[in-house]
Short mmCIF file of C-alpha atoms and ligand atoms in Angstrom, two decimals:
data_model
loop_
_atom_site.label_atom_id
_atom_site.label_comp_id
_atom_site.label_asym_id
_atom_site.label_seq_id
_atom_site.Cartn_x
_atom_site.Cartn_y
_atom_site.Cartn_z
CA MET N 3 17.05 -12.17 17.64
CA GLU N 4 18.14 -9.91 15.13
CA ALA N 5 17.57 -10.27 11.03
CA THR N 6 20.24 -12.69 9.79
CA GLU N 7 20.98 -13.59 6.37
CA ALA N 8 21.22 -17.23 6.60
CA SER N 9 22.98 -19.41 3.67
CA LEU N 10 20.39 -20.80 2.07
CA PRO N 11 19.82 -21.05 -1.56
CA LYS N 12 19.50 -18.11 -3.18
CA LYS N 13 17.19 -19.13 -6.44
CA ASN N 14 13.79 -17.79 -5.58
CA PRO N 15 11.31 -17.87 -8.39
CA THR N 16 8.55 -16.97 -5.73
CA ALA N 17 9.84 -13.81 -4.97
CA MET N 18 11.03 -12.66 -8.59
CA ALA N 19 7.44 -13.59 -9.79
CA PHE N 20 6.26 -11.38 -6.75
CA THR N 21 8.81 -8.76 -8.08
CA LEU N 22 7.51 -8.88 -11.63
CA THR N 23 3.89 -8.57 -10.84
CA SER N 24 4.55 -5.56 -8.50
CA ALA N 25 6.78 -3.79 -11.04
CA ALA N 26 4.53 -4.36 -14.08
CA TRP N 27 1.27 -3.15 -12.27
CA PHE N 28 2.82 -0.08 -10.89
CA ALA N 29 3.42 0.82 -14.68
CA LEU N 30 -0.41 -0.04 -15.51
CA ALA N 31 -1.68 1.54 -12.99
CA THR N 32 -0.27 4.88 -12.88
CA SER N 33 -1.28 4.52 -16.40
CA LEU N 34 -4.58 4.44 -15.55
CA GLY N 35 -4.12 6.99 -12.72
CA MET N 36 -3.34 9.77 -15.71
CA ILE N 37 -6.07 8.65 -16.99
CA ALA N 38 -8.65 8.95 -14.52
CA ALA N 39 -6.25 12.74 -13.69
CA GLY N 40 -6.99 13.42 -17.56
CA TYR N 41 -10.81 13.47 -17.11
CA LEU N 42 -10.68 15.69 -14.16
CA ILE N 43 -8.89 18.21 -16.23
CA ALA N 44 -11.03 17.59 -19.23
CA PRO N 45 -14.02 15.51 -18.99
CA ASP N 46 -14.42 15.03 -22.45
CA PHE N 47 -10.85 13.65 -22.88
CA LEU N 48 -10.75 10.27 -25.04
CA ALA N 49 -13.53 10.86 -26.70
CA ASN N 50 -15.24 9.47 -22.98
CA ILE N 51 -14.67 5.84 -24.35
CA GLU N 52 -16.75 3.94 -21.56
CA TYR N 53 -14.70 1.34 -20.58
CA ILE N 54 -11.96 3.81 -19.26
CA HIS N 55 -14.46 6.61 -18.30
CA PHE N 56 -13.53 8.36 -15.00
CA GLY N 57 -16.16 6.30 -13.15
CA ARG N 58 -14.16 3.19 -14.04
CA ALA N 59 -10.84 4.10 -14.48
CA ARG N 60 -10.25 5.38 -10.75
CA PRO N 61 -11.78 2.05 -9.19
CA MET N 62 -9.21 0.04 -12.19
CA HIS N 63 -6.23 2.51 -10.69
CA VAL N 64 -6.98 2.07 -6.92
CA ASN N 65 -7.64 -1.79 -6.95
CA ALA N 66 -4.41 -2.15 -9.55
CA VAL N 67 -2.55 -0.13 -7.04
CA LEU N 68 -3.16 -2.02 -4.03
CA PHE N 69 -3.65 -5.55 -5.11
CA GLY N 70 -1.46 -5.27 -8.24
CA PHE N 71 1.69 -2.95 -7.49
CA VAL N 72 1.60 -2.56 -3.38
CA THR N 73 0.51 -5.95 -1.76
CA PRO N 74 2.64 -7.91 -4.46
CA GLY N 75 5.90 -5.85 -3.70
CA LEU N 76 5.52 -6.13 -0.23
CA LEU N 77 4.74 -9.74 -0.57
CA ALA N 78 8.13 -10.29 -2.86
CA ALA N 79 10.09 -8.96 -0.02
CA ALA N 80 8.47 -10.85 2.44
CA PHE N 81 8.77 -14.38 0.07
CA TYR N 82 12.85 -13.38 0.30
CA TYR N 83 12.84 -12.71 4.17
CA ILE N 84 10.42 -15.16 5.58
CA PRO N 85 12.83 -18.45 4.92
CA ARG N 86 15.73 -16.43 5.75
CA LEU N 87 14.76 -15.25 9.26
CA LEU N 88 12.62 -19.14 9.80
CA ARG N 89 15.97 -20.77 8.84
CA THR N 90 14.26 -23.03 6.11
CA GLU N 91 13.24 -23.25 2.74
CA LEU N 92 9.71 -21.94 1.31
CA PHE N 93 7.28 -24.37 1.95
CA SER N 94 6.96 -24.82 -1.89
CA HIS N 95 7.93 -22.55 -4.63
CA LYS N 96 5.48 -24.70 -6.93
CA LEU N 97 2.76 -23.04 -4.95
CA GLY N 98 4.44 -19.73 -4.66
CA VAL N 99 5.01 -19.50 -8.52
CA PHE N 100 1.54 -20.59 -9.09
CA THR N 101 -0.05 -18.15 -6.32
CA ALA N 102 1.79 -15.39 -8.86
CA VAL N 103 0.54 -16.44 -11.96
CA PHE N 104 -3.04 -16.84 -9.87
CA TRP N 105 -2.89 -13.34 -8.55
CA ASN N 106 -2.41 -11.62 -11.85
CA ILE N 107 -5.08 -13.68 -13.23
CA THR N 108 -7.23 -12.49 -10.61
CA VAL N 109 -5.91 -8.77 -10.72
CA LEU N 110 -6.54 -8.57 -14.31
CA TRP N 111 -10.46 -10.91 -14.17
CA GLY N 112 -11.31 -8.21 -11.48
CA LEU N 113 -10.20 -4.90 -13.82
CA ILE N 114 -11.78 -6.21 -16.95
CA GLY N 115 -14.83 -6.41 -14.73
CA VAL N 116 -15.17 -3.31 -13.79
CA SER N 117 -13.95 -1.90 -16.85
CA LEU N 118 -16.75 -3.56 -18.42
CA GLY N 119 -19.29 -1.94 -15.75
CA TYR N 120 -19.30 -5.21 -13.79
CA THR N 121 -18.87 -3.55 -10.01
CA GLN N 122 -20.02 -3.53 -6.82
CA GLY N 123 -19.41 0.13 -6.67
CA ARG N 124 -18.43 -0.09 -3.07
CA GLU N 125 -15.02 1.80 -2.49
CA TYR N 126 -12.05 -0.84 -2.12
CA ALA N 127 -14.68 -3.57 -2.61
CA GLU N 128 -15.62 -2.49 -6.16
CA LEU N 129 -14.29 -5.97 -7.93
CA PRO N 130 -17.38 -8.26 -9.05
CA TRP N 131 -18.02 -11.20 -6.69
CA SER N 132 -15.87 -13.86 -9.13
CA ALA N 133 -12.90 -11.88 -8.59
CA ASP N 134 -13.82 -11.63 -5.15
CA ILE N 135 -13.23 -15.19 -4.64
CA MET N 136 -10.12 -15.22 -6.53
CA VAL N 137 -8.94 -12.80 -4.32
CA VAL N 138 -9.73 -14.66 -1.06
CA ILE N 139 -8.17 -17.56 -2.62
CA SER N 140 -4.93 -16.09 -3.40
CA PHE N 141 -4.66 -14.79 0.07
CA ALA N 142 -5.51 -18.13 1.47
CA LEU N 143 -2.70 -19.61 -0.80
CA VAL N 144 -0.20 -17.20 0.08
CA GLY N 145 -1.25 -17.81 3.97
CA PHE N 146 -1.03 -21.42 3.45
CA ASN N 147 2.78 -21.26 2.12
CA PHE N 148 3.55 -18.83 4.98
CA LEU N 149 2.00 -21.04 7.73
CA MET N 150 3.73 -24.12 6.50
CA THR N 151 6.99 -22.54 6.39
CA ILE N 152 6.80 -21.62 9.80
CA HIS N 153 5.76 -24.57 11.00
CA ARG N 154 8.58 -26.54 9.36
CA ARG N 155 10.89 -23.71 10.80
CA THR N 156 14.80 -24.20 12.52
CA GLU N 157 14.70 -20.94 14.14
CA PRO N 158 12.63 -21.31 17.51
CA ILE N 159 12.45 -17.17 17.41
CA LEU N 160 9.85 -15.40 15.46
CA TYR N 161 11.36 -11.97 14.58
CA VAL N 162 8.82 -9.03 14.47
CA SER N 163 8.59 -9.30 10.61
CA ILE N 164 7.28 -12.46 10.91
CA TRP N 165 4.31 -11.37 13.03
CA TYR N 166 3.70 -8.53 10.93
CA ILE N 167 3.64 -10.39 7.61
CA THR N 168 1.29 -13.33 9.14
CA ALA N 169 -1.05 -11.39 10.82
CA ALA N 170 -1.40 -9.14 7.63
CA VAL N 171 -2.19 -12.13 5.06
CA VAL N 172 -4.28 -14.39 8.06
CA LEU N 173 -6.34 -11.45 9.04
CA THR N 174 -6.85 -9.75 5.43
CA SER N 175 -7.79 -12.91 4.23
CA CYS N 176 -11.06 -12.65 6.73
CA THR N 177 -11.74 -8.76 6.55
CA TYR N 178 -11.79 -9.30 2.82
CA ILE N 179 -14.75 -11.65 2.88
CA LEU N 180 -16.40 -9.68 5.67
CA GLY N 181 -16.05 -6.19 3.98
CA ASN N 182 -16.73 -7.50 0.24
CA VAL N 183 -20.11 -9.06 1.98
CA ILE N 184 -18.91 -12.17 -0.53
CA TRP N 185 -22.05 -14.39 0.82
CA LYS N 186 -24.13 -12.23 -0.56
CA PRO N 187 -23.18 -12.82 -4.54
CA ASN N 188 -25.69 -10.30 -6.56
CA THR N 189 -24.91 -6.92 -4.44
CA GLY N 190 -21.98 -7.49 -2.21
CA ALA N 191 -23.62 -5.20 0.26
CA LEU N 192 -25.76 -5.33 3.31
CA VAL N 193 -28.21 -2.38 3.52
CA GLY N 194 -28.37 0.93 4.66
CA ILE N 195 -25.89 1.92 7.79
CA PRO N 196 -24.36 -1.38 8.48
CA ASP N 197 -23.55 -1.63 5.06
CA ALA N 198 -21.30 1.41 5.33
CA ILE N 199 -19.83 0.35 8.77
CA ILE N 200 -18.95 -3.39 7.42
CA LEU N 201 -17.22 -1.65 4.37
CA TRP N 202 -15.15 0.68 6.25
CA PHE N 203 -14.33 -1.58 8.86
CA TYR N 204 -12.78 -3.63 5.93
CA GLY N 205 -11.78 -0.30 4.24
CA HIS N 206 -9.42 0.88 6.99
CA ASN N 207 -8.40 -2.44 7.49
CA VAL N 208 -6.71 -2.50 4.16
CA PHE N 209 -4.31 0.21 5.13
CA GLY N 210 -4.39 -0.81 8.86
CA LEU N 211 -4.26 -4.97 8.59
CA LEU N 212 -2.70 -5.22 4.99
CA LEU N 213 -0.50 -2.36 3.77
CA THR N 214 0.90 -0.95 7.24
CA PRO N 215 2.26 -4.25 8.96
CA MET N 216 3.61 -5.83 5.91
CA GLY N 217 5.17 -2.86 5.25
CA LEU N 218 6.34 -2.81 8.57
CA GLY N 219 7.58 -6.06 8.01
CA VAL N 220 9.88 -5.12 5.59
CA ALA N 221 11.45 -2.21 7.48
CA TYR N 222 12.26 -3.53 10.27
CA TYR N 223 14.01 -6.65 8.08
CA VAL N 224 15.59 -4.25 5.98
CA LEU N 225 16.87 -1.64 7.84
CA PRO N 226 18.92 -3.22 10.75
CA LEU N 227 20.58 -5.08 7.83
CA VAL N 228 22.16 -2.38 5.91
CA THR N 229 22.88 -0.43 8.76
CA ARG N 230 24.08 -3.34 10.60
CA ASN N 231 23.02 -2.36 13.69
CA PRO N 232 20.53 -4.80 15.94
CA LEU N 233 16.83 -3.64 16.62
CA TYR N 234 16.71 -0.91 18.92
CA SER N 235 14.10 -2.83 21.59
CA HIS N 236 12.38 -5.94 21.40
CA THR N 237 9.92 -4.77 23.92
CA LEU N 238 9.02 -1.61 21.65
CA SER N 239 8.51 -3.81 18.81
CA LEU N 240 5.88 -6.10 20.90
CA ILE N 241 4.31 -3.26 22.27
CA GLY N 242 3.93 -1.62 18.41
CA PHE N 243 2.44 -4.63 16.82
CA TRP N 244 -0.32 -5.70 19.60
CA SER N 245 -1.17 -1.85 19.90
CA LEU N 246 -1.26 -1.59 16.02
CA ILE N 247 -3.75 -4.89 16.05
CA ILE N 248 -5.80 -3.68 19.07
CA VAL N 249 -5.99 0.25 17.99
CA TYR N 250 -6.19 0.12 14.31
CA THR N 251 -9.14 -2.53 14.03
CA HIS N 252 -11.30 0.18 15.68
CA ILE N 253 -10.97 3.18 13.66
CA GLY N 254 -12.85 2.54 10.20
CA THR N 255 -15.85 4.99 11.36
CA HIS N 256 -13.77 7.57 11.20
CA HIS N 257 -15.17 7.27 7.31
CA LEU N 258 -18.36 7.82 8.53
CA LEU N 259 -18.36 10.81 10.53
CA GLN N 260 -20.56 12.80 8.52
CA VAL N 261 -23.04 9.86 8.11
CA PRO N 262 -25.68 9.27 10.57
CA LEU N 263 -24.13 6.76 12.80
CA PRO N 264 -24.69 5.63 16.78
CA THR N 265 -22.21 8.50 18.24
CA TRP N 266 -20.74 5.47 20.24
CA LEU N 267 -19.36 3.94 17.15
CA LYS N 268 -17.95 7.69 15.95
CA THR N 269 -16.49 7.95 19.33
CA ILE N 270 -14.57 4.86 19.23
CA GLY N 271 -13.36 5.71 16.04
CA ILE N 272 -12.21 9.01 16.70
CA VAL N 273 -10.86 8.13 20.19
CA ASP N 274 -8.50 5.20 18.48
CA SER N 275 -7.65 7.43 15.49
CA ILE N 276 -5.99 9.69 18.21
CA ALA N 277 -4.55 6.64 20.15
CA MET N 278 -2.64 5.21 16.83
CA VAL N 279 -0.09 8.00 17.83
CA ILE N 280 1.30 4.85 20.19
CA PRO N 281 1.83 2.04 17.68
CA VAL N 282 3.01 4.85 15.11
CA MET N 283 5.47 6.42 17.25
CA VAL N 284 6.62 3.11 19.23
CA VAL N 285 7.60 1.53 15.60
CA LEU N 286 9.02 4.92 14.41
CA ILE N 287 11.10 5.86 17.32
CA ASN N 288 12.51 1.86 17.68
CA LEU N 289 12.97 1.93 13.45
CA TRP N 290 14.90 5.33 13.93
CA TYR N 291 16.84 4.45 16.68
CA THR N 292 18.01 1.40 15.55
CA VAL N 293 19.42 3.27 12.39
CA LYS N 294 20.49 6.23 14.58
CA GLY N 295 24.52 7.54 13.47
CA LYS N 296 23.93 5.40 10.15
CA LEU N 297 22.06 7.69 7.84
CA GLY N 298 25.49 7.56 5.56
CA SER N 299 24.61 3.73 4.90
CA ILE N 300 21.22 4.56 4.18
CA GLN N 301 22.15 7.02 1.77
CA SER N 302 24.65 4.36 -0.09
CA ASP N 303 22.04 1.81 -0.23
CA ILE N 304 19.20 2.40 -2.58
CA ALA N 305 16.59 0.11 -0.82
CA ALA N 306 17.31 1.67 2.42
CA LYS N 307 16.78 5.05 0.74
CA PHE N 308 13.25 3.68 -0.22
CA ILE N 309 12.36 2.13 2.99
CA PHE N 310 13.86 4.70 5.10
CA THR N 311 11.93 7.78 3.10
CA GLY N 312 8.92 5.34 3.76
CA THR N 313 8.93 5.96 7.37
CA ILE N 314 9.12 9.43 7.11
CA TYR N 315 5.85 9.36 5.15
CA TYR N 316 4.69 7.11 7.68
CA PHE N 317 5.13 9.71 10.02
CA PHE N 318 3.14 12.36 8.20
CA VAL N 319 0.02 10.23 6.87
CA ASN N 320 -0.64 8.99 10.53
CA ILE N 321 -0.30 12.29 12.30
CA GLN N 322 -2.31 13.88 9.33
CA GLY N 323 -4.85 10.92 9.63
CA SER N 324 -5.33 11.59 13.40
CA MET N 325 -6.09 15.22 12.80
CA MET N 326 -8.49 14.32 10.26
CA ALA N 327 -10.37 12.03 12.46
CA LEU N 328 -11.12 15.19 14.39
CA PRO N 329 -14.60 16.54 13.45
CA VAL N 330 -13.98 19.75 13.63
CA VAL N 331 -11.16 19.21 10.95
CA GLN N 332 -13.06 16.83 9.06
CA ARG N 333 -15.78 19.37 8.79
CA ILE N 334 -13.24 20.94 6.16
CA THR N 335 -11.35 18.41 4.79
CA HIS N 336 -14.39 15.40 4.03
CA TYR N 337 -15.24 14.81 0.71
CA ASN N 338 -12.51 16.55 -1.13
CA ASN N 339 -8.94 16.05 -2.39
CA TRP N 340 -7.50 16.55 1.11
CA VAL N 341 -8.35 13.08 1.58
CA VAL N 342 -6.88 12.24 -1.80
CA ALA N 343 -3.47 13.67 -0.82
CA HIS N 344 -3.82 11.84 2.18
CA ALA N 345 -4.53 8.24 0.50
CA HIS N 346 -1.65 8.94 -1.92
CA ILE N 347 0.83 9.98 0.73
CA GLY N 348 0.03 6.76 2.48
CA VAL N 349 -0.70 4.26 -0.28
CA LEU N 350 2.27 5.74 -2.28
CA GLY N 351 4.31 7.53 -0.13
CA PHE N 352 4.38 5.02 2.57
CA ALA N 353 3.30 1.52 1.66
CA GLY N 354 4.23 2.07 -2.40
CA VAL N 355 7.65 3.25 -1.75
CA THR N 356 8.52 0.72 1.00
CA ALA N 357 7.49 -1.86 -1.60
CA LEU N 358 9.88 -0.56 -4.13
CA GLY N 359 12.72 -0.37 -1.53
CA GLY N 360 12.13 -3.79 -0.71
CA LEU N 361 11.88 -4.96 -4.20
CA TYR N 362 15.31 -3.11 -4.64
CA PHE N 363 16.66 -4.77 -1.54
CA ILE N 364 15.84 -8.80 -2.80
CA LEU N 365 16.51 -8.10 -6.54
CA PRO N 366 20.94 -8.59 -6.21
CA ARG N 367 20.06 -11.13 -3.43
CA ILE N 368 17.73 -13.56 -5.84
CA THR N 369 19.66 -13.15 -8.72
CA GLY N 370 23.18 -13.23 -7.65
CA ARG N 371 24.09 -9.95 -9.58
CA PRO N 372 24.06 -6.08 -8.46
CA LEU N 373 20.99 -4.21 -9.94
CA TYR N 374 21.17 -3.68 -13.60
CA SER N 375 21.48 0.21 -13.31
CA ARG N 376 21.71 1.83 -9.68
CA PHE N 377 21.28 5.17 -11.71
CA LEU N 378 17.62 4.10 -13.23
CA ALA N 379 16.99 2.99 -9.35
CA ASP N 380 18.16 6.35 -8.09
CA LEU N 381 16.58 8.21 -10.71
CA GLN N 382 13.10 6.20 -10.15
CA TYR N 383 13.81 7.02 -5.97
CA TRP N 384 13.77 11.14 -7.33
CA LEU N 385 10.85 10.94 -9.83
CA VAL N 386 8.82 9.20 -7.57
CA LEU N 387 9.67 11.74 -4.63
CA ILE N 388 9.20 14.84 -6.33
CA GLY N 389 5.36 13.34 -7.48
CA ILE N 390 4.23 12.27 -4.28
CA THR N 391 5.28 15.25 -2.70
CA GLY N 392 3.85 17.58 -5.04
CA PHE N 393 0.75 15.14 -4.99
CA ALA N 394 0.45 16.06 -1.49
CA ILE N 395 0.77 20.18 -1.50
CA VAL N 396 -1.15 20.21 -4.48
CA LEU N 397 -4.24 18.28 -3.89
CA THR N 398 -3.90 19.13 -0.09
CA ILE N 399 -4.50 23.06 -1.49
CA VAL N 400 -7.35 21.78 -3.70
CA GLY N 401 -8.88 20.12 -1.16
CA LEU N 402 -8.67 23.09 1.08
CA ILE N 403 -10.12 25.21 -1.64
CA GLN N 404 -13.43 22.37 -1.78
CA GLY N 405 -13.73 22.58 1.86
CA ASN N 406 -13.85 26.08 2.51
CA ALA N 407 -16.03 26.60 -1.08
CA TRP N 408 -18.57 24.05 0.48
CA TYR N 409 -18.38 25.31 4.17
CA ASN N 410 -19.37 28.46 2.70
CA GLY N 411 -22.12 27.25 0.85
CA GLU N 412 -20.76 28.34 -2.33
CA THR N 413 -22.21 26.17 -5.37
CA ILE N 414 -19.72 23.61 -6.63
CA TYR N 415 -19.41 24.91 -10.46
CA ARG N 416 -18.24 28.11 -9.08
CA THR N 417 -15.21 26.76 -7.58
CA LEU N 418 -14.34 24.39 -10.77
CA PRO N 419 -12.32 27.10 -12.45
CA GLN N 420 -10.17 27.91 -9.13
CA ILE N 421 -9.18 23.79 -9.27
CA GLN N 422 -8.35 23.36 -12.74
CA PRO N 423 -4.81 24.61 -12.91
CA TYR N 424 -4.07 22.18 -10.08
CA TYR N 425 -5.23 19.74 -11.66
CA ILE N 426 -3.03 20.39 -14.72
CA MET N 427 -0.28 20.54 -12.11
CA ARG N 428 -1.50 16.81 -10.66
CA ALA N 429 -1.34 15.42 -13.92
CA SER N 430 2.10 16.53 -14.45
CA LEU N 431 3.22 15.52 -11.67
CA GLY N 432 1.65 12.24 -12.50
CA LEU N 433 3.76 11.76 -15.25
CA PHE N 434 6.98 11.90 -12.87
CA ILE N 435 5.68 9.12 -11.00
CA MET N 436 4.40 7.27 -14.25
CA LEU N 437 7.77 7.68 -15.59
CA GLY N 438 9.05 6.41 -12.70
CA ALA N 439 7.27 3.34 -12.60
CA TYR N 440 8.24 2.33 -16.31
CA LEU N 441 12.03 3.08 -15.76
CA GLY N 442 11.56 0.58 -12.79
CA LEU N 443 9.92 -1.87 -14.91
CA TYR N 444 12.75 -1.47 -17.39
CA ASN N 445 15.29 -2.04 -14.57
CA ILE N 446 13.57 -4.77 -12.79
CA ILE N 447 13.13 -6.45 -15.95
CA ARG N 448 17.18 -6.36 -16.89
CA SER N 449 18.00 -7.35 -13.15
CA LEU N 450 16.08 -10.39 -13.55
CA TYR N 451 16.68 -11.84 -16.89
CA PHE N 452 19.04 -9.75 -19.08
CA ASN N 453 21.67 -8.82 -16.93
CA ARG N 454 25.33 -9.01 -18.02
CA GLY N 455 26.76 -7.44 -14.46
CA ALA N 456 29.18 -9.38 -12.62
CA THR N 457 28.08 -12.36 -10.76
CA THR N 458 28.17 -11.66 -6.48
C1 LIG W 8 -2.84 7.05 12.57
C2 LIG W 8 -2.88 6.64 11.34
C3 LIG W 8 -4.19 7.16 10.43
C4 LIG W 8 -5.56 7.64 10.34
C5 LIG W 8 -6.11 7.92 11.95
C6 LIG W 8 -6.12 8.11 9.57
C7 LIG W 8 -7.06 8.43 9.16
C8 LIG W 8 -8.04 8.79 7.93
C9 LIG W 8 -9.07 9.34 8.23
C10 LIG W 8 -9.97 10.10 9.22
C11 LIG W 8 -9.78 9.10 6.73
C12 LIG W 8 -10.81 9.82 6.39
C13 LIG W 8 -11.11 11.12 5.98
C14 LIG W 8 -12.28 11.65 5.07
O1 LIG W 8 -13.10 10.90 4.72
O2 LIG W 8 -12.67 12.23 5.53
C15 LIG W 8 -8.95 8.80 6.22
C16 LIG W 8 -8.53 8.43 4.76
C17 LIG W 8 -7.99 7.47 4.02
N1 LIG W 8 -6.80 6.63 4.71
FE1 LIG W 8 -6.02 7.52 6.46
N2 LIG W 8 -5.25 7.29 8.57
C18 LIG W 8 -4.29 7.11 8.97
C19 LIG W 8 -3.37 6.41 8.12
C20 LIG W 8 -3.15 5.81 6.78
C21 LIG W 8 -2.04 4.95 6.42
C22 LIG W 8 -1.02 4.47 7.25
C23 LIG W 8 -2.68 4.82 5.01
C24 LIG W 8 -1.77 4.08 3.89
C25 LIG W 8 -1.27 3.21 4.23
C26 LIG W 8 -3.84 5.78 4.67
C27 LIG W 8 -4.64 5.57 3.99
C28 LIG W 8 -5.68 6.17 3.82
C29 LIG W 8 -6.61 6.31 2.41
C30 LIG W 8 -6.15 5.62 1.28
C31 LIG W 8 -7.90 6.80 2.95
C32 LIG W 8 -9.03 7.19 1.48
C33 LIG W 8 -10.05 6.51 2.30
C34 LIG W 8 -11.31 6.79 1.34
O3 LIG W 8 -11.15 6.61 -0.46
O4 LIG W 8 -11.80 7.62 1.25
N3 LIG W 8 -4.19 5.88 6.23
N4 LIG W 8 -7.64 8.38 6.95
C1 LIG W 9 0.97 8.62 -12.19
C2 LIG W 9 0.38 8.65 -10.74
C3 LIG W 9 -0.51 8.79 -10.85
C4 LIG W 9 -1.86 9.45 -10.74
C5 LIG W 9 -1.98 10.48 -11.89
C6 LIG W 9 -2.90 9.39 -10.18
C7 LIG W 9 -3.92 9.77 -9.95
C8 LIG W 9 -4.86 9.35 -9.22
C9 LIG W 9 -6.85 10.14 -9.36
C10 LIG W 9 -7.35 10.77 -10.34
C11 LIG W 9 -7.41 9.86 -8.23
C12 LIG W 9 -8.97 9.77 -8.29
C13 LIG W 9 -9.20 10.85 -7.50
C14 LIG W 9 -10.66 11.31 -7.17
O1 LIG W 9 -11.41 10.82 -6.80
O2 LIG W 9 -10.53 12.52 -7.24
C15 LIG W 9 -6.47 8.50 -7.74
C16 LIG W 9 -6.92 7.74 -6.53
C17 LIG W 9 -6.26 6.99 -5.97
N1 LIG W 9 -4.91 6.90 -6.00
FE1 LIG W 9 -3.44 7.46 -7.53
N2 LIG W 9 -2.87 8.68 -9.29
C18 LIG W 9 -1.40 7.96 -9.40
C19 LIG W 9 -0.43 7.39 -8.49
C20 LIG W 9 -0.83 6.57 -7.48
C21 LIG W 9 -0.26 5.30 -6.92
C22 LIG W 9 1.45 4.80 -6.96
C23 LIG W 9 -0.87 4.91 -5.77
C24 LIG W 9 -0.37 3.91 -4.66
C25 LIG W 9 0.40 3.10 -4.72
C26 LIG W 9 -2.13 5.38 -5.89
C27 LIG W 9 -3.04 5.45 -5.17
C28 LIG W 9 -4.24 6.22 -4.69
C29 LIG W 9 -5.38 5.83 -4.25
C30 LIG W 9 -5.45 5.09 -2.73
C31 LIG W 9 -6.43 6.46 -4.54
C32 LIG W 9 -8.28 6.53 -3.80
C33 LIG W 9 -8.03 8.07 -3.49
C34 LIG W 9 -9.29 8.11 -2.72
O3 LIG W 9 -10.25 7.29 -2.86
O4 LIG W 9 -9.16 8.99 -1.80
N3 LIG W 9 -2.27 6.73 -6.86
N4 LIG W 9 -5.23 8.62 -8.20
#
């Protein structure tokens, strides 16, 4: 089956609510990122306000990008394409809008908790227990709406985007519970090494079973439609999906290669990290062959431009990731800014940029009007592209300086003056991304509510 735009009602309040959510949190999250970056340049920055000091601003930034910006952005597109691909209305828009409101309260509640010092202190699982429960409820509500829509569908065939989005939402509801050790409200943690194992099983699944399948679902939907080409291969989409589910779920221990873990567990993590080449290249070959000969259409469509760029970052982050899982490489790259570079290439360069593409794809379709400003969207594209590419270069250099210094027994304080100029460059590049986020928010609000453009 090819992606088609069935003649369904245009009004989609759920997709609108998630679009606004994503755009607003993108702006807020980058502001928090700037605060964190500021503290790394000058630790006395902002007179040491405890609520936003580095130790709190950092997890606030990370959770805001993950659960405020990227996930809702990719969900907004899903709330648009699911009814279209299934040729049926969404099960419930009332539930959808309620979920979006609840989702926002959840993220806000979690961040206020972290800001006040109520954190469980484990990476990607920092939110306090009460917020964890709310996150699980949010995912369950989204999952229920999706599954009921699938149940009522009039289209018998499930297009690949539907597999990816359903897997992402259902599996994340489960891994979130496990990774946040939700049955232990006081600590949200197990004890010792088993805690690290379960945390990183969940931690990598945030990228592997949430952001990646959601991002790929959007790419698989938008790219064939914009280029008006059929999907290159249904078989490849099957192989890509199942190999992702099988392989990605086993690589969490590559985060723990420097930790006293059983060797067999590390070996599985390393071998499967290399094997990730299969799901990644299969999907990319499928997508790139689908758009072959149509780069002109991609260039002229802002949504496709974002999403195609996302596939290129997807290529880089995965090849880099497979290398980083090799112990000999990780001896230099672990515990330093190399990983932060990789994180931004993946979460922003691939998943975030794809989410922005998804938003720009659905905006004219859910409002029935062209985008408020194509110029602003293009400007945002370039600001984000320059920012993230600059981040990748600058932070990789810092990582190599830090990694080599540590490897050669250098004391940390002697490396600090060397990396200071790079931290200043990172903050400057961050300004590009933050400006892009605020321009995007303005453009999206105007497109949704105050757009006098011609009705399509
Ligand atoms: C082939 C696929 C991938 C592999 C093998 C891989 C490998 C790795 C490895 C080995 C690390 C740990 C580095 C260290 O601590 O020394 C890591 C960290 C990370 N990866 Fe990937 N990666 C892959 C794809 C992705 C993608 C697609 C994303 C985002 C969507 C992503 C996001 C991250 C993030 C955010 C971290 C930082 C985790 C932390 O806070 O320590 N990765 N990755
Ligand atoms: C204004 C733009 C941004 C700035 C200045 C910024 C800055 C930062 C800083 C300072 C950190 C902490 C790094 C450390 O611990 O040394 C960080 C972490 C992180 N940021 Fe950003 N960021 C920005 C935008 C984004 C965006 C838009 C995303 C995703 C869509 C993102 C995803 C992440 C992730 C996943 C981490 C955790 C990295 C890790 O644990 O390895 N950031 N960021």
